[in-house]
Amino acid sequence: MTAQIQLEGVTFQYPGTETAVLHDVSLTIEKGTFLAIMGSNGSGKSTLCKLLNGLIPHYYVGDFSGKVTVKGLDTRESKVAELSHNVGYVYQDFENQLVSPRVLEDASFAPLNFGYADFQSRGKRALDLVGLHGLDQEFIWQLSGGQKHLLALAGALSLDPDILIIDEPVAQLDPQHAEEIYSILRRLNEEFGKTIIVIEHHTEFIAEFCKEVILMDQGQVISKKPTKEALQHVEELIASQIYPPQVTQAAFQVGKGYAINLPVTLPEACGFFSNDSLRENRREIDIDFGVQPVDRLPLIEMEQVAFSYKTITRSKKRVLKEVDLTINRGDHIALVGNNGAGKSSLMRLITGLVKPETGKVIVDGINTRDVSPEHLADFITYVYQNPEQMFIEDSVRKDVGFFLKARKVTDYQKKVDQILEQFDLTDLQDRDSRLMSGGQQRRASLAIGVAMDPKVILLDEPTANLDIATRKHITKLIAQLKRQVGAVVIATHDMQLVAEWANRIIVLHEGEIIHDGDRKSVFGNTALLERAGLKAPQIFQLSQALHIKPYTYSVAEFVAAWREKVETDGIYE
Amino acid sequence: MEYTSKFTEKLSVEQMKIELLNTAYGNGDTFLAKLDPRTLFIWYLFFGIVPWFIHNQVVLFGMFVLMVVLTVLTKVSPLIVFILCLGLLGQGGYLLIASLFFGGDGTVILPLLLLTLKLSVISLASITVFCSMDPEKLSNGLLKIGVPGQVSFSIAYGYRMLPSLLEEYHHVFLSFRLRGKAPDRHGFLYWRSIVYFCKIAVLSFYPLLLSTAKRARTTVEALETKGSFYGFNHPKVKKIKLAHLRMGTRDYLFLAFSIIYIVSVFTLGNFTS
């Protein structure tokens, strides 16, 4: 292994800020590695990556000291153009990185601008590498989120760089597409010898795909270790708000004290937990993880609802076909299915923002066709996937109070105070919401939703793009909603959230509801998961593999079940 | 009522986005779209300017017929044609009323019709030309005739950004609707509702500006790494980029046809007067 990237005592401070984002960072990255950078939001991960393609110090002129060498080139002396040939970068908001209207044009944009006569075949080659076939002349607006991400990756690959940096590759993808993109990265790493650097919060992907892990905290590199070793130190990781894979957490809790080598992947965990004598003596234990019964008072009814949208070529694209659905009081619904299955469309139909093509949507006894969305807003709240799209005022407080003020609610300020308190926003209330961090923005968007005091709240991907600690916080806030609201519907790819929160799971696939059940019926049905592009939480898969019945859905449940099993069996501990 | 709701459906932001994109990118397979941008520039240079100086009705009418045929051939979006007609009729109508009001009589109708005809020829020429060139082609054409790379790129890129901007705007607009309160009654001639919508249509721009500024940062960085600034400064890049532009038989035939047509129209015009 040869050193490919070298940082020596690098300190960097953005202009106009008080403190340095990176403090005296020294680091060596070897050629051909697959490296994950972990760290909470604001720990300097993105800044570190921007050092490598020369955007710092050429583009961001802050206080820079130290030395960065990439493939023997000193980044201070080389141009961004030259470094771009060696380092490809895929942003977290990759959509803004696509600059041409058509797919092939975009993929060959960089080779063209650097003056390669064979720019088109270079672009095509890059598209082949990421597996984006047959879309050369497609408009980028017509691509799905996953395809756009692949295109951004192709654009980064078009100059055939040796180093590839991807900022949060799976943040917005369903579990199946997430696997897919990591498999592509692995292939690029193993077959084409590229050095891959990802910024990643999902330790389960890190454990499965990455060779090494860097842990960052407050502008410093805390450690750089092989993946397996890095994920062993459960307590330290949790202290820096990083959560190791579920199986590792479970093994840590079960085997506290004497387990030296904790498992980090599912197969390893199967080995770790399997114990032949245990297996023979096993007795079925029925622990009831069930959900409370609910009274069946329908709040929303959809009958034979179909919906299409028009594409640029004026042809119609069916997103929902004849959907029947009743949402009752007390329902905590997780709406799952892969990207483009029709989740968002379904939610927008309920808000009355769009009307069904055929069939009807009845909300609180009113046909959405007959009233405006403003009218339905008294009953329903929709919280956007991208919190920024909800910020229409210049401070958090005004945004939270907007709905109440518009309806001239007396004493609304008191209510705003109370909600700001609930969502931990009191200190931030005068800030402009757009300038807050991702987690804060998400809290603000939830607060805005709750301030509308709805009977039904619809949340679109509330936990996407968040680091795990923030995600846990949001999950807790969502759990509180159960008491405040008649029914909650969450569209999500976050299977842990689904397993730990929902009492009803609706699986959408190509515009149809292919399953309406609970976590037991969904996660236990392998064929269904496969078809809908879903993946059960790792801890569930583990309990399945170990035949711990009933299956467990969270680490806590697993640990409890395991302990009980051990006690019943009378061995171990 | 049914008609108004159908009409408002047609006027939704979504629909506007589609029409806009269609006008910009959607007509790649028509005859005119296959011409070299330079042919279209030359052609437009004539039909965009000359009609101003022509007063012969027969000639103008002949040009008008050609434009109508070409407009049909280029499959211009019906919405655009509709807006154009509305504009022309509105303009003519208002001038007629104004002249009658200030003591004019029936004799003004003919000159007014002539003016409208002129405007129609010019407008239709503009529409056919710009609908036949997608922004990329326009940008390449401009680059070819010597406009700086930064300018031509900005045109292409501006169009590329439009749908995202519209979408973002739409989201913000809907946010206002989802949390705001529409007037309880529509009021006389819907005036309350109209005021309400106009108000949020304007208010939606502010959040849009702020969030766009944020997004633009990624784009500019990406452009930097993708070498677009390198490209502007290297003539070799320009050459490769424009290598596919070629004046072909089709171009010459089209120009020849236009010239013959115009000559015959002028001859006819002179002959009849």
mmCIF file with all atom_site columns, N, CA and C in Angstrom, chain A residues 59-60 84 91 93 95-96 98 105 113-115 139-141 310 312 314 373-374 377 384 388-390 399 403 407 434 448 452, chain B residues 15 18-19 22 25 136 160 163 171 174-175 177-181 196 210 214-215 217-221 225-227 230 236-237 240:
data_model
loop_
_atom_site.group_PDB
_atom_site.id
_atom_site.type_symbol
_atom_site.label_atom_id
_atom_site.label_alt_id
_atom_site.label_comp_id
_atom_site.label_asym_id
_atom_site.label_entity_id
_atom_site.label_seq_id
_atom_site.pdbx_PDB_ins_code
_atom_site.Cartn_x
_atom_site.Cartn_y
_atom_site.Cartn_z
_atom_site.occupancy
_atom_site.B_iso_or_equiv
_atom_site.pdbx_formal_charge
_atom_site.auth_seq_id
_atom_site.auth_comp_id
_atom_site.auth_asym_id
_atom_site.auth_atom_id
_atom_site.pdbx_PDB_model_num
ATOM 1   N N  . TYR A 1 59  ? -10.713 27.802 -3.775  1.00 0.00 ? 59  TYR A N  1
ATOM 2   C CA . TYR A 1 59  ? -12.035 28.359 -3.954  1.00 0.00 ? 59  TYR A CA 1
ATOM 3   C C  . TYR A 1 59  ? -12.520 29.033 -2.678  1.00 0.00 ? 59  TYR A C  1
ATOM 4   N N  . TYR A 1 60  ? -12.308 28.364 -1.566  1.00 0.00 ? 60  TYR A N  1
ATOM 5   C CA . TYR A 1 60  ? -12.602 28.974 -0.271  1.00 0.00 ? 60  TYR A CA 1
ATOM 6   C C  . TYR A 1 60  ? -11.318 29.565 0.270   1.00 0.00 ? 60  TYR A C  1
ATOM 7   N N  . SER A 1 84  ? -8.854  17.933 -10.249 1.00 0.00 ? 84  SER A N  1
ATOM 8   C CA . SER A 1 84  ? -10.108 17.271 -10.619 1.00 0.00 ? 84  SER A CA 1
ATOM 9   C C  . SER A 1 84  ? -9.875  15.993 -11.422 1.00 0.00 ? 84  SER A C  1
ATOM 10  N N  . TYR A 1 91  ? -21.540 15.390 -4.289  1.00 0.00 ? 91  TYR A N  1
ATOM 11  C CA . TYR A 1 91  ? -22.051 16.157 -3.161  1.00 0.00 ? 91  TYR A CA 1
ATOM 12  C C  . TYR A 1 91  ? -23.245 15.480 -2.508  1.00 0.00 ? 91  TYR A C  1
ATOM 13  N N  . ASP A 1 93  ? -25.958 17.210 -1.773  1.00 0.00 ? 93  ASP A N  1
ATOM 14  C CA . ASP A 1 93  ? -27.079 17.717 -2.584  1.00 0.00 ? 93  ASP A CA 1
ATOM 15  C C  . ASP A 1 93  ? -26.709 17.590 -4.058  1.00 0.00 ? 93  ASP A C  1
ATOM 16  N N  . GLU A 1 95  ? -28.124 16.884 -6.671  1.00 0.00 ? 95  GLU A N  1
ATOM 17  C CA . GLU A 1 95  ? -28.970 17.392 -7.752  1.00 0.00 ? 95  GLU A CA 1
ATOM 18  C C  . GLU A 1 95  ? -28.430 18.702 -8.318  1.00 0.00 ? 95  GLU A C  1
ATOM 19  N N  . ASN A 1 96  ? -27.817 19.489 -7.432  1.00 0.00 ? 96  ASN A N  1
ATOM 20  C CA . ASN A 1 96  ? -27.307 20.784 -7.880  1.00 0.00 ? 96  ASN A CA 1
ATOM 21  C C  . ASN A 1 96  ? -25.992 20.661 -8.622  1.00 0.00 ? 96  ASN A C  1
ATOM 22  N N  . LEU A 1 98  ? -25.651 18.574 -11.196 1.00 0.00 ? 98  LEU A N  1
ATOM 23  C CA . LEU A 1 98  ? -25.922 18.239 -12.591 1.00 0.00 ? 98  LEU A CA 1
ATOM 24  C C  . LEU A 1 98  ? -26.120 19.537 -13.360 1.00 0.00 ? 98  LEU A C  1
ATOM 25  N N  . GLU A 1 105 ? -24.968 14.245 -22.018 1.00 0.00 ? 105 GLU A N  1
ATOM 26  C CA . GLU A 1 105 ? -24.312 15.553 -22.030 1.00 0.00 ? 105 GLU A CA 1
ATOM 27  C C  . GLU A 1 105 ? -23.697 15.860 -20.665 1.00 0.00 ? 105 GLU A C  1
ATOM 28  N N  . ASN A 1 113 ? -15.109 19.889 -21.413 1.00 0.00 ? 113 ASN A N  1
ATOM 29  C CA . ASN A 1 113 ? -14.526 21.168 -21.015 1.00 0.00 ? 113 ASN A CA 1
ATOM 30  C C  . ASN A 1 113 ? -13.021 21.111 -20.814 1.00 0.00 ? 113 ASN A C  1
ATOM 31  N N  . PHE A 1 114 ? -12.531 19.899 -20.570 1.00 0.00 ? 114 PHE A N  1
ATOM 32  C CA . PHE A 1 114 ? -11.078 19.786 -20.473 1.00 0.00 ? 114 PHE A CA 1
ATOM 33  C C  . PHE A 1 114 ? -10.469 19.463 -21.828 1.00 0.00 ? 114 PHE A C  1
ATOM 34  N N  . GLY A 1 115 ? -11.304 19.499 -22.867 1.00 0.00 ? 115 GLY A N  1
ATOM 35  C CA . GLY A 1 115 ? -10.782 19.417 -24.219 1.00 0.00 ? 115 GLY A CA 1
ATOM 36  C C  . GLY A 1 115 ? -10.405 18.033 -24.718 1.00 0.00 ? 115 GLY A C  1
ATOM 37  N N  . PHE A 1 139 ? -33.977 13.588 -20.259 1.00 0.00 ? 139 PHE A N  1
ATOM 38  C CA . PHE A 1 139 ? -33.784 14.829 -19.510 1.00 0.00 ? 139 PHE A CA 1
ATOM 39  C C  . PHE A 1 139 ? -33.516 14.510 -18.042 1.00 0.00 ? 139 PHE A C  1
ATOM 40  N N  . ILE A 1 140 ? -32.652 15.285 -17.428 1.00 0.00 ? 140 ILE A N  1
ATOM 41  C CA . ILE A 1 140 ? -32.331 14.968 -16.041 1.00 0.00 ? 140 ILE A CA 1
ATOM 42  C C  . ILE A 1 140 ? -33.524 15.188 -15.108 1.00 0.00 ? 140 ILE A C  1
ATOM 43  N N  . TRP A 1 141 ? -34.470 16.028 -15.515 1.00 0.00 ? 141 TRP A N  1
ATOM 44  C CA . TRP A 1 141 ? -35.649 16.228 -14.650 1.00 0.00 ? 141 TRP A CA 1
ATOM 45  C C  . TRP A 1 141 ? -36.506 14.983 -14.583 1.00 0.00 ? 141 TRP A C  1
ATOM 46  N N  . LYS A 1 310 ? -48.119 14.726 -15.534 1.00 0.00 ? 310 LYS A N  1
ATOM 47  C CA . LYS A 1 310 ? -47.703 14.840 -16.922 1.00 0.00 ? 310 LYS A CA 1
ATOM 48  C C  . LYS A 1 310 ? -46.191 14.938 -17.006 1.00 0.00 ? 310 LYS A C  1
ATOM 49  N N  . ILE A 1 312 ? -42.679 15.811 -19.450 1.00 0.00 ? 312 ILE A N  1
ATOM 50  C CA . ILE A 1 312 ? -42.356 16.907 -20.364 1.00 0.00 ? 312 ILE A CA 1
ATOM 51  C C  . ILE A 1 312 ? -42.872 16.629 -21.766 1.00 0.00 ? 312 ILE A C  1
ATOM 52  N N  . ARG A 1 314 ? -45.552 15.567 -22.495 1.00 0.00 ? 314 ARG A N  1
ATOM 53  C CA . ARG A 1 314 ? -47.008 15.681 -22.380 1.00 0.00 ? 314 ARG A CA 1
ATOM 54  C C  . ARG A 1 314 ? -47.690 14.334 -22.227 1.00 0.00 ? 314 ARG A C  1
ATOM 55  N N  . PRO A 1 373 ? -57.069 23.462 -0.317  1.00 0.00 ? 373 PRO A N  1
ATOM 56  C CA . PRO A 1 373 ? -56.146 22.922 0.682   1.00 0.00 ? 373 PRO A CA 1
ATOM 57  C C  . PRO A 1 373 ? -56.130 23.750 1.972   1.00 0.00 ? 373 PRO A C  1
ATOM 58  N N  . GLU A 1 374 ? -56.374 25.058 1.846   1.00 0.00 ? 374 GLU A N  1
ATOM 59  C CA . GLU A 1 374 ? -56.400 25.907 3.041   1.00 0.00 ? 374 GLU A CA 1
ATOM 60  C C  . GLU A 1 374 ? -57.459 25.422 4.021   1.00 0.00 ? 374 GLU A C  1
ATOM 61  N N  . ALA A 1 377 ? -56.399 22.317 5.767   1.00 0.00 ? 377 ALA A N  1
ATOM 62  C CA . ALA A 1 377 ? -55.261 22.535 6.661   1.00 0.00 ? 377 ALA A CA 1
ATOM 63  C C  . ALA A 1 377 ? -55.682 22.564 8.126   1.00 0.00 ? 377 ALA A C  1
ATOM 64  N N  . TYR A 1 384 ? -43.026 18.613 4.820   1.00 0.00 ? 384 TYR A N  1
ATOM 65  C CA . TYR A 1 384 ? -42.230 18.290 3.633   1.00 0.00 ? 384 TYR A CA 1
ATOM 66  C C  . TYR A 1 384 ? -40.972 17.506 3.969   1.00 0.00 ? 384 TYR A C  1
ATOM 67  N N  . GLU A 1 388 ? -36.544 23.038 4.274   1.00 0.00 ? 388 GLU A N  1
ATOM 68  C CA . GLU A 1 388 ? -36.386 24.404 3.773   1.00 0.00 ? 388 GLU A CA 1
ATOM 69  C C  . GLU A 1 388 ? -37.604 24.888 3.010   1.00 0.00 ? 388 GLU A C  1
ATOM 70  N N  . GLN A 1 389 ? -38.295 23.940 2.400   1.00 0.00 ? 389 GLN A N  1
ATOM 71  C CA . GLN A 1 389 ? -39.464 24.350 1.622   1.00 0.00 ? 389 GLN A CA 1
ATOM 72  C C  . GLN A 1 389 ? -40.627 24.772 2.505   1.00 0.00 ? 389 GLN A C  1
ATOM 73  N N  . MET A 1 390 ? -40.481 24.564 3.801   1.00 0.00 ? 390 MET A N  1
ATOM 74  C CA . MET A 1 390 ? -41.563 24.969 4.701   1.00 0.00 ? 390 MET A CA 1
ATOM 75  C C  . MET A 1 390 ? -41.307 26.320 5.340   1.00 0.00 ? 390 MET A C  1
ATOM 76  N N  . ASP A 1 399 ? -42.465 31.422 11.828  1.00 0.00 ? 399 ASP A N  1
ATOM 77  C CA . ASP A 1 399 ? -42.911 30.285 11.035  1.00 0.00 ? 399 ASP A CA 1
ATOM 78  C C  . ASP A 1 399 ? -43.862 29.397 11.817  1.00 0.00 ? 399 ASP A C  1
ATOM 79  N N  . PHE A 1 403 ? -49.547 29.830 10.997  1.00 0.00 ? 403 PHE A N  1
ATOM 80  C CA . PHE A 1 403 ? -50.873 29.236 10.836  1.00 0.00 ? 403 PHE A CA 1
ATOM 81  C C  . PHE A 1 403 ? -51.853 29.821 11.862  1.00 0.00 ? 403 PHE A C  1
ATOM 82  N N  . ARG A 1 407 ? -55.156 32.416 11.333  1.00 0.00 ? 407 ARG A N  1
ATOM 83  C CA . ARG A 1 407 ? -56.497 32.071 11.761  1.00 0.00 ? 407 ARG A CA 1
ATOM 84  C C  . ARG A 1 407 ? -56.953 32.890 12.954  1.00 0.00 ? 407 ARG A C  1
ATOM 85  N N  . ARG A 1 434 ? -33.479 28.844 7.724   1.00 0.00 ? 434 ARG A N  1
ATOM 86  C CA . ARG A 1 434 ? -32.660 28.307 6.636   1.00 0.00 ? 434 ARG A CA 1
ATOM 87  C C  . ARG A 1 434 ? -31.195 28.204 7.003   1.00 0.00 ? 434 ARG A C  1
ATOM 88  N N  . ILE A 1 448 ? -43.576 23.366 13.265  1.00 0.00 ? 448 ILE A N  1
ATOM 89  C CA . ILE A 1 448 ? -44.539 24.082 12.425  1.00 0.00 ? 448 ILE A CA 1
ATOM 90  C C  . ILE A 1 448 ? -45.771 23.212 12.206  1.00 0.00 ? 448 ILE A C  1
ATOM 91  N N  . MET A 1 452 ? -50.031 23.494 14.031  1.00 0.00 ? 452 MET A N  1
ATOM 92  C CA . MET A 1 452 ? -51.297 23.578 13.303  1.00 0.00 ? 452 MET A CA 1
ATOM 93  C C  . MET A 1 452 ? -52.369 22.733 13.970  1.00 0.00 ? 452 MET A C  1
ATOM 94  N N  . GLN B 2 15  ? -48.202 22.759 -14.900 1.00 0.00 ? 15  GLN B N  1
ATOM 95  C CA . GLN B 2 15  ? -48.460 22.837 -16.327 1.00 0.00 ? 15  GLN B CA 1
ATOM 96  C C  . GLN B 2 15  ? -47.533 23.851 -16.994 1.00 0.00 ? 15  GLN B C  1
ATOM 97  N N  . ILE B 2 18  ? -44.171 22.424 -17.540 1.00 0.00 ? 18  ILE B N  1
ATOM 98  C CA . ILE B 2 18  ? -44.133 21.506 -18.671 1.00 0.00 ? 18  ILE B CA 1
ATOM 99  C C  . ILE B 2 18  ? -44.113 22.271 -19.990 1.00 0.00 ? 18  ILE B C  1
ATOM 100 N N  . GLU B 2 19  ? -44.976 23.292 -20.097 1.00 0.00 ? 19  GLU B N  1
ATOM 101 C CA . GLU B 2 19  ? -45.028 24.062 -21.345 1.00 0.00 ? 19  GLU B CA 1
ATOM 102 C C  . GLU B 2 19  ? -43.701 24.758 -21.621 1.00 0.00 ? 19  GLU B C  1
ATOM 103 N N  . ASN B 2 22  ? -41.180 22.261 -22.670 1.00 0.00 ? 22  ASN B N  1
ATOM 104 C CA . ASN B 2 22  ? -41.488 21.813 -24.001 1.00 0.00 ? 22  ASN B CA 1
ATOM 105 C C  . ASN B 2 22  ? -41.063 22.810 -25.048 1.00 0.00 ? 22  ASN B C  1
ATOM 106 N N  . TYR B 2 25  ? -37.136 22.586 -24.944 1.00 0.00 ? 25  TYR B N  1
ATOM 107 C CA . TYR B 2 25  ? -36.400 21.382 -25.314 1.00 0.00 ? 25  TYR B CA 1
ATOM 108 C C  . TYR B 2 25  ? -37.193 20.378 -26.140 1.00 0.00 ? 25  TYR B C  1
ATOM 109 N N  . GLU B 2 136 ? -29.346 24.642 -25.655 1.00 0.00 ? 136 GLU B N  1
ATOM 110 C CA . GLU B 2 136 ? -27.987 24.188 -25.956 1.00 0.00 ? 136 GLU B CA 1
ATOM 111 C C  . GLU B 2 136 ? -27.572 24.623 -27.353 1.00 0.00 ? 136 GLU B C  1
ATOM 112 N N  . ARG B 2 160 ? -31.487 25.359 -17.890 1.00 0.00 ? 160 ARG B N  1
ATOM 113 C CA . ARG B 2 160 ? -31.348 24.120 -17.150 1.00 0.00 ? 160 ARG B CA 1
ATOM 114 C C  . ARG B 2 160 ? -31.876 24.287 -15.725 1.00 0.00 ? 160 ARG B C  1
ATOM 115 N N  . PRO B 2 163 ? -36.521 24.726 -14.462 1.00 0.00 ? 163 PRO B N  1
ATOM 116 C CA . PRO B 2 163 ? -37.461 23.800 -13.845 1.00 0.00 ? 163 PRO B CA 1
ATOM 117 C C  . PRO B 2 163 ? -37.245 23.646 -12.344 1.00 0.00 ? 163 PRO B C  1
ATOM 118 N N  . HIS B 2 171 ? -43.198 24.711 -4.412  1.00 0.00 ? 171 HIS B N  1
ATOM 119 C CA . HIS B 2 171 ? -43.214 24.183 -3.051  1.00 0.00 ? 171 HIS B CA 1
ATOM 120 C C  . HIS B 2 171 ? -43.495 25.286 -2.038  1.00 0.00 ? 171 HIS B C  1
ATOM 121 N N  . LEU B 2 174 ? -47.021 26.416 -2.217  1.00 0.00 ? 174 LEU B N  1
ATOM 122 C CA . LEU B 2 174 ? -47.919 25.458 -1.579  1.00 0.00 ? 174 LEU B CA 1
ATOM 123 C C  . LEU B 2 174 ? -47.806 25.507 -0.067  1.00 0.00 ? 174 LEU B C  1
ATOM 124 N N  . SER B 2 175 ? -46.594 25.795 0.419   1.00 0.00 ? 175 SER B N  1
ATOM 125 C CA . SER B 2 175 ? -46.428 25.942 1.866   1.00 0.00 ? 175 SER B CA 1
ATOM 126 C C  . SER B 2 175 ? -47.324 27.052 2.381   1.00 0.00 ? 175 SER B C  1
ATOM 127 N N  . ARG B 2 177 ? -50.052 27.986 1.049   1.00 0.00 ? 177 ARG B N  1
ATOM 128 C CA . ARG B 2 177 ? -51.442 27.538 0.988   1.00 0.00 ? 177 ARG B CA 1
ATOM 129 C C  . ARG B 2 177 ? -51.753 26.551 2.093   1.00 0.00 ? 177 ARG B C  1
ATOM 130 N N  . LEU B 2 178 ? -50.786 25.686 2.401   1.00 0.00 ? 178 LEU B N  1
ATOM 131 C CA . LEU B 2 178 ? -51.048 24.656 3.400   1.00 0.00 ? 178 LEU B CA 1
ATOM 132 C C  . LEU B 2 178 ? -51.168 25.232 4.798   1.00 0.00 ? 178 LEU B C  1
ATOM 133 N N  . ARG B 2 179 ? -50.631 26.413 5.007   1.00 0.00 ? 179 ARG B N  1
ATOM 134 C CA . ARG B 2 179 ? -50.681 26.965 6.358   1.00 0.00 ? 179 ARG B CA 1
ATOM 135 C C  . ARG B 2 179 ? -51.469 28.261 6.428   1.00 0.00 ? 179 ARG B C  1
ATOM 136 N N  . GLY B 2 180 ? -51.763 28.808 5.282   1.00 0.00 ? 180 GLY B N  1
ATOM 137 C CA . GLY B 2 180 ? -52.459 30.091 5.297   1.00 0.00 ? 180 GLY B CA 1
ATOM 138 C C  . GLY B 2 180 ? -53.952 29.917 5.417   1.00 0.00 ? 180 GLY B C  1
ATOM 139 N N  . LYS B 2 181 ? -54.652 31.023 5.300   1.00 0.00 ? 181 LYS B N  1
ATOM 140 C CA . LYS B 2 181 ? -56.099 30.946 5.344   1.00 0.00 ? 181 LYS B CA 1
ATOM 141 C C  . LYS B 2 181 ? -56.644 31.704 4.143   1.00 0.00 ? 181 LYS B C  1
ATOM 142 N N  . TYR B 2 196 ? -55.785 37.390 -2.601  1.00 0.00 ? 196 TYR B N  1
ATOM 143 C CA . TYR B 2 196 ? -55.090 36.406 -1.767  1.00 0.00 ? 196 TYR B CA 1
ATOM 144 C C  . TYR B 2 196 ? -53.996 35.686 -2.558  1.00 0.00 ? 196 TYR B C  1
ATOM 145 N N  . LEU B 2 210 ? -33.639 33.042 -1.185  1.00 0.00 ? 210 LEU B N  1
ATOM 146 C CA . LEU B 2 210 ? -32.691 32.603 -0.164  1.00 0.00 ? 210 LEU B CA 1
ATOM 147 C C  . LEU B 2 210 ? -32.255 31.160 -0.376  1.00 0.00 ? 210 LEU B C  1
ATOM 148 N N  . LYS B 2 214 ? -28.400 29.313 -1.690  1.00 0.00 ? 214 LYS B N  1
ATOM 149 C CA . LYS B 2 214 ? -27.695 28.234 -1.022  1.00 0.00 ? 214 LYS B CA 1
ATOM 150 C C  . LYS B 2 214 ? -27.348 27.110 -1.997  1.00 0.00 ? 214 LYS B C  1
ATOM 151 N N  . ARG B 2 215 ? -28.323 26.780 -2.837  1.00 0.00 ? 215 ARG B N  1
ATOM 152 C CA . ARG B 2 215 ? -28.094 25.689 -3.789  1.00 0.00 ? 215 ARG B CA 1
ATOM 153 C C  . ARG B 2 215 ? -27.018 26.050 -4.804  1.00 0.00 ? 215 ARG B C  1
ATOM 154 N N  . ARG B 2 217 ? -24.354 27.428 -4.540  1.00 0.00 ? 217 ARG B N  1
ATOM 155 C CA . ARG B 2 217 ? -22.981 27.218 -4.104  1.00 0.00 ? 217 ARG B CA 1
ATOM 156 C C  . ARG B 2 217 ? -22.442 25.879 -4.593  1.00 0.00 ? 217 ARG B C  1
ATOM 157 N N  . THR B 2 218 ? -23.235 24.833 -4.416  1.00 0.00 ? 218 THR B N  1
ATOM 158 C CA . THR B 2 218 ? -22.811 23.517 -4.883  1.00 0.00 ? 218 THR B CA 1
ATOM 159 C C  . THR B 2 218 ? -22.562 23.551 -6.385  1.00 0.00 ? 218 THR B C  1
ATOM 160 N N  . THR B 2 219 ? -23.483 24.194 -7.095  1.00 0.00 ? 219 THR B N  1
ATOM 161 C CA . THR B 2 219 ? -23.370 24.226 -8.546  1.00 0.00 ? 219 THR B CA 1
ATOM 162 C C  . THR B 2 219 ? -22.086 24.901 -8.991  1.00 0.00 ? 219 THR B C  1
ATOM 163 N N  . VAL B 2 220 ? -21.791 26.027 -8.372  1.00 0.00 ? 220 VAL B N  1
ATOM 164 C CA . VAL B 2 220 ? -20.594 26.751 -8.793  1.00 0.00 ? 220 VAL B CA 1
ATOM 165 C C  . VAL B 2 220 ? -19.345 25.920 -8.503  1.00 0.00 ? 220 VAL B C  1
ATOM 166 N N  . GLU B 2 221 ? -19.336 25.273 -7.350  1.00 0.00 ? 221 GLU B N  1
ATOM 167 C CA . GLU B 2 221 ? -18.197 24.403 -7.035  1.00 0.00 ? 221 GLU B CA 1
ATOM 168 C C  . GLU B 2 221 ? -18.076 23.287 -8.056  1.00 0.00 ? 221 GLU B C  1
ATOM 169 N N  . THR B 2 225 ? -14.984 22.264 -10.633 1.00 0.00 ? 225 THR B N  1
ATOM 170 C CA . THR B 2 225 ? -14.275 20.987 -10.736 1.00 0.00 ? 225 THR B CA 1
ATOM 171 C C  . THR B 2 225 ? -14.501 20.331 -12.089 1.00 0.00 ? 225 THR B C  1
ATOM 172 N N  . LYS B 2 226 ? -15.599 20.661 -12.738 1.00 0.00 ? 226 LYS B N  1
ATOM 173 C CA . LYS B 2 226 ? -15.850 20.066 -14.049 1.00 0.00 ? 226 LYS B CA 1
ATOM 174 C C  . LYS B 2 226 ? -15.182 20.857 -15.165 1.00 0.00 ? 226 LYS B C  1
ATOM 175 N N  . GLY B 2 227 ? -14.417 21.844 -14.779 1.00 0.00 ? 227 GLY B N  1
ATOM 176 C CA . GLY B 2 227 ? -13.582 22.504 -15.769 1.00 0.00 ? 227 GLY B CA 1
ATOM 177 C C  . GLY B 2 227 ? -14.274 23.497 -16.671 1.00 0.00 ? 227 GLY B C  1
ATOM 178 N N  . TYR B 2 230 ? -12.050 26.357 -17.182 1.00 0.00 ? 230 TYR B N  1
ATOM 179 C CA . TYR B 2 230 ? -10.913 25.954 -18.025 1.00 0.00 ? 230 TYR B CA 1
ATOM 180 C C  . TYR B 2 230 ? -11.341 26.026 -19.479 1.00 0.00 ? 230 TYR B C  1
ATOM 181 N N  . LYS B 2 236 ? -9.274  25.403 -28.004 1.00 0.00 ? 236 LYS B N  1
ATOM 182 C CA . LYS B 2 236 ? -9.368  24.021 -28.453 1.00 0.00 ? 236 LYS B CA 1
ATOM 183 C C  . LYS B 2 236 ? -10.700 23.409 -27.999 1.00 0.00 ? 236 LYS B C  1
ATOM 184 N N  . VAL B 2 237 ? -11.094 23.742 -26.775 1.00 0.00 ? 237 VAL B N  1
ATOM 185 C CA . VAL B 2 237 ? -12.334 23.217 -26.221 1.00 0.00 ? 237 VAL B CA 1
ATOM 186 C C  . VAL B 2 237 ? -13.515 23.689 -27.062 1.00 0.00 ? 237 VAL B C  1
ATOM 187 N N  . ILE B 2 240 ? -13.824 21.693 -30.214 1.00 0.00 ? 240 ILE B N  1
ATOM 188 C CA . ILE B 2 240 ? -14.415 20.363 -30.033 1.00 0.00 ? 240 ILE B CA 1
ATOM 189 C C  . ILE B 2 240 ? -15.917 20.476 -29.795 1.00 0.00 ? 240 ILE B C  1
#
